[in-house]
Amino acid sequence: MMGGGGQQQLQQLSQELEAIDEEIEELEAEIEDYRNQQSEIDEAVEAIETLDSGETVQVPLGGGAYLRAEVQDIDEVIVDLGGGYAAEQDQNDAVDALERKRDVLDDRVDEVQDEISELEAESDEIEQQAQQMQQQMQQQQMQQLQEQQGDE
């Protein structure tokens, strides 16, 4: 007889499913962050490729404030290399560096999506186990009812 032990196992499976769902949500938020970074990179690449020296641009100062500035030399682009380092690069090298960063983000998105797929598969397996347990418990309850009615 499964009785209370079956209920306890079902509750444990339910908690595991909840933890998996939370992890999937966190990973999906991580992907969204990577996508936002990729959009920013795309905008930067487009700006670098279309701007010329002497053009006026709006430079973000933070806090929603901007300053108009003139591009003195489009071949003097400062690109964040990561780890707190940046380097001045010409237009083509800057675009290449940004595209490499975007490719790294693409790879990371693929890795995270694979993690999500694995978690979804695990979740499906746990759901099947829970359904089987519920069916077994219902069958046992039916048998007990039949036995009780047969005893009367």
PDB file of C-alpha atoms in Angstrom:
ATOM      1  CA  MET A   1       0.000   0.000   0.000  1.00  0.00           C
ATOM      2  CA  MET A   2       1.361   3.472  -0.953  1.00  0.00           C
ATOM      3  CA  GLY A   3      -0.798   5.588   1.377  1.00  0.00           C
ATOM      4  CA  GLY A   4       0.978   8.586   2.915  1.00  0.00           C
ATOM      5  CA  GLY A   5       4.352   7.591   1.462  1.00  0.00           C
ATOM      6  CA  GLY A   6       2.956   8.030  -2.047  1.00  0.00           C
ATOM      7  CA  GLN A   7       1.669  11.484  -1.189  1.00  0.00           C
ATOM      8  CA  GLN A   8       5.085  12.395   0.197  1.00  0.00           C
ATOM      9  CA  GLN A   9       6.786  11.199  -2.997  1.00  0.00           C
ATOM     10  CA  LEU A  10       4.316  13.183  -5.107  1.00  0.00           C
ATOM     11  CA  GLN A  11       5.027  16.288  -3.045  1.00  0.00           C
ATOM     12  CA  GLN A  12       8.773  15.758  -3.513  1.00  0.00           C
ATOM     13  CA  LEU A  13       8.304  15.413  -7.290  1.00  0.00           C
ATOM     14  CA  SER A  14       6.203  18.570  -7.266  1.00  0.00           C
ATOM     15  CA  GLN A  15       8.987  20.454  -5.471  1.00  0.00           C
ATOM     16  CA  GLU A  16      11.535  19.167  -7.995  1.00  0.00           C
ATOM     17  CA  LEU A  17       9.320  20.385 -10.852  1.00  0.00           C
ATOM     18  CA  GLU A  18       9.007  23.793  -9.203  1.00  0.00           C
ATOM     19  CA  ALA A  19      12.799  24.066  -8.808  1.00  0.00           C
ATOM     20  CA  ILE A  20      13.308  23.113 -12.459  1.00  0.00           C
ATOM     21  CA  ASP A  21      10.744  25.712 -13.575  1.00  0.00           C
ATOM     22  CA  GLU A  22      12.536  28.398 -11.554  1.00  0.00           C
ATOM     23  CA  GLU A  23      15.873  27.422 -13.061  1.00  0.00           C
ATOM     24  CA  ILE A  24      14.393  27.534 -16.569  1.00  0.00           C
ATOM     25  CA  GLU A  25      13.028  31.038 -15.879  1.00  0.00           C
ATOM     26  CA  GLU A  26      16.461  32.205 -14.716  1.00  0.00           C
ATOM     27  CA  LEU A  27      18.102  30.767 -17.819  1.00  0.00           C
ATOM     28  CA  GLU A  28      15.506  32.400 -20.066  1.00  0.00           C
ATOM     29  CA  ALA A  29      16.238  35.742 -18.364  1.00  0.00           C
ATOM     30  CA  GLU A  30      19.946  35.123 -19.009  1.00  0.00           C
ATOM     31  CA  ILE A  31      19.198  34.547 -22.706  1.00  0.00           C
ATOM     32  CA  GLU A  32      17.164  37.768 -22.792  1.00  0.00           C
ATOM     33  CA  ASP A  33      20.157  39.627 -21.325  1.00  0.00           C
ATOM     34  CA  TYR A  34      22.449  38.135 -23.986  1.00  0.00           C
ATOM     35  CA  ARG A  35      19.970  39.137 -26.705  1.00  0.00           C
ATOM     36  CA  ASN A  36      19.940  42.713 -25.380  1.00  0.00           C
ATOM     37  CA  GLN A  37      23.731  42.801 -25.428  1.00  0.00           C
ATOM     38  CA  GLN A  38      23.674  41.513 -29.009  1.00  0.00           C
ATOM     39  CA  SER A  39      21.245  44.280 -30.009  1.00  0.00           C
ATOM     40  CA  GLU A  40      23.548  46.883 -28.489  1.00  0.00           C
ATOM     41  CA  ILE A  41      26.479  45.382 -30.398  1.00  0.00           C
ATOM     42  CA  ASP A  42      24.478  45.436 -33.639  1.00  0.00           C
ATOM     43  CA  GLU A  43      23.629  49.110 -33.074  1.00  0.00           C
ATOM     44  CA  ALA A  44      27.285  49.922 -32.394  1.00  0.00           C
ATOM     45  CA  VAL A  45      28.443  48.070 -35.515  1.00  0.00           C
ATOM     46  CA  GLU A  46      25.860  49.872 -37.624  1.00  0.00           C
ATOM     47  CA  ALA A  47      26.933  53.243 -36.198  1.00  0.00           C
ATOM     48  CA  ILE A  48      30.631  52.546 -36.764  1.00  0.00           C
ATOM     49  CA  GLU A  49      29.989  51.419 -40.332  1.00  0.00           C
ATOM     50  CA  THR A  50      27.774  54.383 -41.247  1.00  0.00           C
ATOM     51  CA  LEU A  51      29.423  57.289 -39.437  1.00  0.00           C
ATOM     52  CA  ASP A  52      32.099  59.452 -40.977  1.00  0.00           C
ATOM     53  CA  SER A  53      34.605  61.785 -39.392  1.00  0.00           C
ATOM     54  CA  GLY A  54      33.090  65.229 -38.804  1.00  0.00           C
ATOM     55  CA  GLU A  55      29.541  63.996 -38.167  1.00  0.00           C
ATOM     56  CA  THR A  56      27.609  65.017 -35.077  1.00  0.00           C
ATOM     57  CA  VAL A  57      26.440  62.286 -32.701  1.00  0.00           C
ATOM     58  CA  GLN A  58      24.662  62.106 -29.360  1.00  0.00           C
ATOM     59  CA  VAL A  59      26.891  60.603 -26.689  1.00  0.00           C
ATOM     60  CA  PRO A  60      25.158  59.049 -23.664  1.00  0.00           C
ATOM     61  CA  LEU A  61      26.453  60.432 -20.374  1.00  0.00           C
ATOM     62  CA  GLY A  62      24.304  58.164 -18.184  1.00  0.00           C
ATOM     63  CA  GLY A  63      21.084  58.811 -16.341  1.00  0.00           C
ATOM     64  CA  GLY A  64      19.307  59.496 -19.612  1.00  0.00           C
ATOM     65  CA  ALA A  65      21.479  62.531 -20.406  1.00  0.00           C
ATOM     66  CA  TYR A  66      23.183  63.009 -23.786  1.00  0.00           C
ATOM     67  CA  LEU A  67      25.717  65.390 -25.207  1.00  0.00           C
ATOM     68  CA  ARG A  68      26.162  66.354 -28.861  1.00  0.00           C
ATOM     69  CA  ALA A  69      29.698  65.698 -30.063  1.00  0.00           C
ATOM     70  CA  GLU A  70      31.554  65.684 -33.345  1.00  0.00           C
ATOM     71  CA  VAL A  71      33.314  62.540 -34.505  1.00  0.00           C
ATOM     72  CA  GLN A  72      36.891  63.646 -34.924  1.00  0.00           C
ATOM     73  CA  ASP A  73      38.249  60.431 -36.418  1.00  0.00           C
ATOM     74  CA  ILE A  74      36.140  57.337 -37.139  1.00  0.00           C
ATOM     75  CA  ASP A  75      39.359  55.299 -37.100  1.00  0.00           C
ATOM     76  CA  GLU A  76      39.776  55.993 -33.382  1.00  0.00           C
ATOM     77  CA  VAL A  77      37.095  53.729 -31.904  1.00  0.00           C
ATOM     78  CA  ILE A  78      37.589  52.620 -28.304  1.00  0.00           C
ATOM     79  CA  VAL A  79      36.292  49.089 -27.825  1.00  0.00           C
ATOM     80  CA  ASP A  80      35.747  47.332 -24.502  1.00  0.00           C
ATOM     81  CA  LEU A  81      37.852  44.170 -24.495  1.00  0.00           C
ATOM     82  CA  GLY A  82      36.449  42.847 -21.236  1.00  0.00           C
ATOM     83  CA  GLY A  83      38.008  42.503 -17.830  1.00  0.00           C
ATOM     84  CA  GLY A  84      38.100  46.286 -17.428  1.00  0.00           C
ATOM     85  CA  TYR A  85      40.300  46.783 -20.503  1.00  0.00           C
ATOM     86  CA  ALA A  86      39.594  48.777 -23.648  1.00  0.00           C
ATOM     87  CA  ALA A  87      41.628  49.479 -26.754  1.00  0.00           C
ATOM     88  CA  GLU A  88      41.596  52.066 -29.479  1.00  0.00           C
ATOM     89  CA  GLN A  89      41.011  50.449 -32.851  1.00  0.00           C
ATOM     90  CA  ASP A  90      40.395  51.554 -36.386  1.00  0.00           C
ATOM     91  CA  GLN A  91      36.924  51.231 -37.869  1.00  0.00           C
ATOM     92  CA  ASN A  92      37.362  47.727 -39.357  1.00  0.00           C
ATOM     93  CA  ASP A  93      39.114  46.260 -36.315  1.00  0.00           C
ATOM     94  CA  ALA A  94      36.454  47.709 -34.035  1.00  0.00           C
ATOM     95  CA  VAL A  95      33.692  46.096 -36.103  1.00  0.00           C
ATOM     96  CA  ASP A  96      35.586  42.777 -36.088  1.00  0.00           C
ATOM     97  CA  ALA A  97      36.009  42.935 -32.294  1.00  0.00           C
ATOM     98  CA  LEU A  98      32.323  43.656 -31.787  1.00  0.00           C
ATOM     99  CA  GLU A  99      31.290  40.851 -34.144  1.00  0.00           C
ATOM    100  CA  ARG A 100      33.512  38.430 -32.201  1.00  0.00           C
ATOM    101  CA  LYS A 101      31.769  39.506 -28.995  1.00  0.00           C
ATOM    102  CA  ARG A 102      28.407  38.894 -30.665  1.00  0.00           C
ATOM    103  CA  ASP A 103      29.569  35.420 -31.776  1.00  0.00           C
ATOM    104  CA  VAL A 104      30.612  34.589 -28.201  1.00  0.00           C
ATOM    105  CA  LEU A 105      27.157  35.657 -27.056  1.00  0.00           C
ATOM    106  CA  ASP A 106      25.595  33.450 -29.770  1.00  0.00           C
ATOM    107  CA  ASP A 107      27.588  30.493 -28.453  1.00  0.00           C
ATOM    108  CA  ARG A 108      26.508  31.238 -24.896  1.00  0.00           C
ATOM    109  CA  VAL A 109      22.848  31.508 -25.962  1.00  0.00           C
ATOM    110  CA  ASP A 110      23.144  28.084 -27.635  1.00  0.00           C
ATOM    111  CA  GLU A 111      24.676  26.606 -24.465  1.00  0.00           C
ATOM    112  CA  VAL A 112      21.931  28.044 -22.277  1.00  0.00           C
ATOM    113  CA  GLN A 113      19.232  26.821 -24.678  1.00  0.00           C
ATOM    114  CA  ASP A 114      20.754  23.333 -24.463  1.00  0.00           C
ATOM    115  CA  GLU A 115      20.589  23.569 -20.660  1.00  0.00           C
ATOM    116  CA  ILE A 116      16.928  24.582 -20.913  1.00  0.00           C
ATOM    117  CA  SER A 117      16.187  21.633 -23.219  1.00  0.00           C
ATOM    118  CA  GLU A 118      17.810  19.236 -20.748  1.00  0.00           C
ATOM    119  CA  LEU A 119      15.807  20.703 -17.872  1.00  0.00           C
ATOM    120  CA  GLU A 120      12.577  20.475 -19.897  1.00  0.00           C
ATOM    121  CA  ALA A 121      13.292  16.811 -20.647  1.00  0.00           C
ATOM    122  CA  GLU A 122      13.945  16.166 -16.949  1.00  0.00           C
ATOM    123  CA  SER A 123      10.722  17.996 -16.095  1.00  0.00           C
ATOM    124  CA  ASP A 124       8.748  15.852 -18.566  1.00  0.00           C
ATOM    125  CA  GLU A 125      10.217  12.691 -17.027  1.00  0.00           C
ATOM    126  CA  ILE A 126       9.285  13.791 -13.504  1.00  0.00           C
ATOM    127  CA  GLU A 127       5.755  14.674 -14.645  1.00  0.00           C
ATOM    128  CA  GLN A 128       5.361  11.190 -16.117  1.00  0.00           C
ATOM    129  CA  GLN A 129       6.551   9.629 -12.851  1.00  0.00           C
ATOM    130  CA  ALA A 130       4.055  11.745 -10.908  1.00  0.00           C
ATOM    131  CA  GLN A 131       1.201  10.752 -13.231  1.00  0.00           C
ATOM    132  CA  GLN A 132       2.090   7.064 -12.885  1.00  0.00           C
ATOM    133  CA  MET A 133       2.172   7.376  -9.096  1.00  0.00           C
ATOM    134  CA  GLN A 134      -1.217   9.110  -9.081  1.00  0.00           C
ATOM    135  CA  GLN A 135      -2.690   6.368 -11.255  1.00  0.00           C
ATOM    136  CA  GLN A 136      -1.274   3.669  -8.975  1.00  0.00           C
ATOM    137  CA  MET A 137      -2.678   5.423  -5.915  1.00  0.00           C
ATOM    138  CA  GLN A 138      -6.095   5.748  -7.553  1.00  0.00           C
ATOM    139  CA  GLN A 139      -6.062   2.056  -8.486  1.00  0.00           C
ATOM    140  CA  GLN A 140      -5.145   1.107  -4.914  1.00  0.00           C
ATOM    141  CA  GLN A 141      -7.937   3.298  -3.556  1.00  0.00           C
ATOM    142  CA  MET A 142     -10.400   1.656  -5.952  1.00  0.00           C
ATOM    143  CA  GLN A 143      -9.240  -1.798  -4.860  1.00  0.00           C
ATOM    144  CA  GLN A 144      -9.609  -0.846  -1.195  1.00  0.00           C
ATOM    145  CA  LEU A 145     -13.134   0.448  -1.829  1.00  0.00           C
ATOM    146  CA  GLN A 146     -14.046  -2.745  -3.676  1.00  0.00           C
ATOM    147  CA  GLU A 147     -12.617  -4.855  -0.865  1.00  0.00           C
ATOM    148  CA  GLN A 148     -14.529  -2.850   1.742  1.00  0.00           C
ATOM    149  CA  GLN A 149     -17.750  -3.220  -0.236  1.00  0.00           C
ATOM    150  CA  GLY A 150     -17.085  -6.946  -0.637  1.00  0.00           C
ATOM    151  CA  ASP A 151     -16.614  -7.334   3.138  1.00  0.00           C
ATOM    152  CA  GLU A 152     -19.970  -5.729   3.868  1.00  0.00           C
TER     153      GLU A 152
END
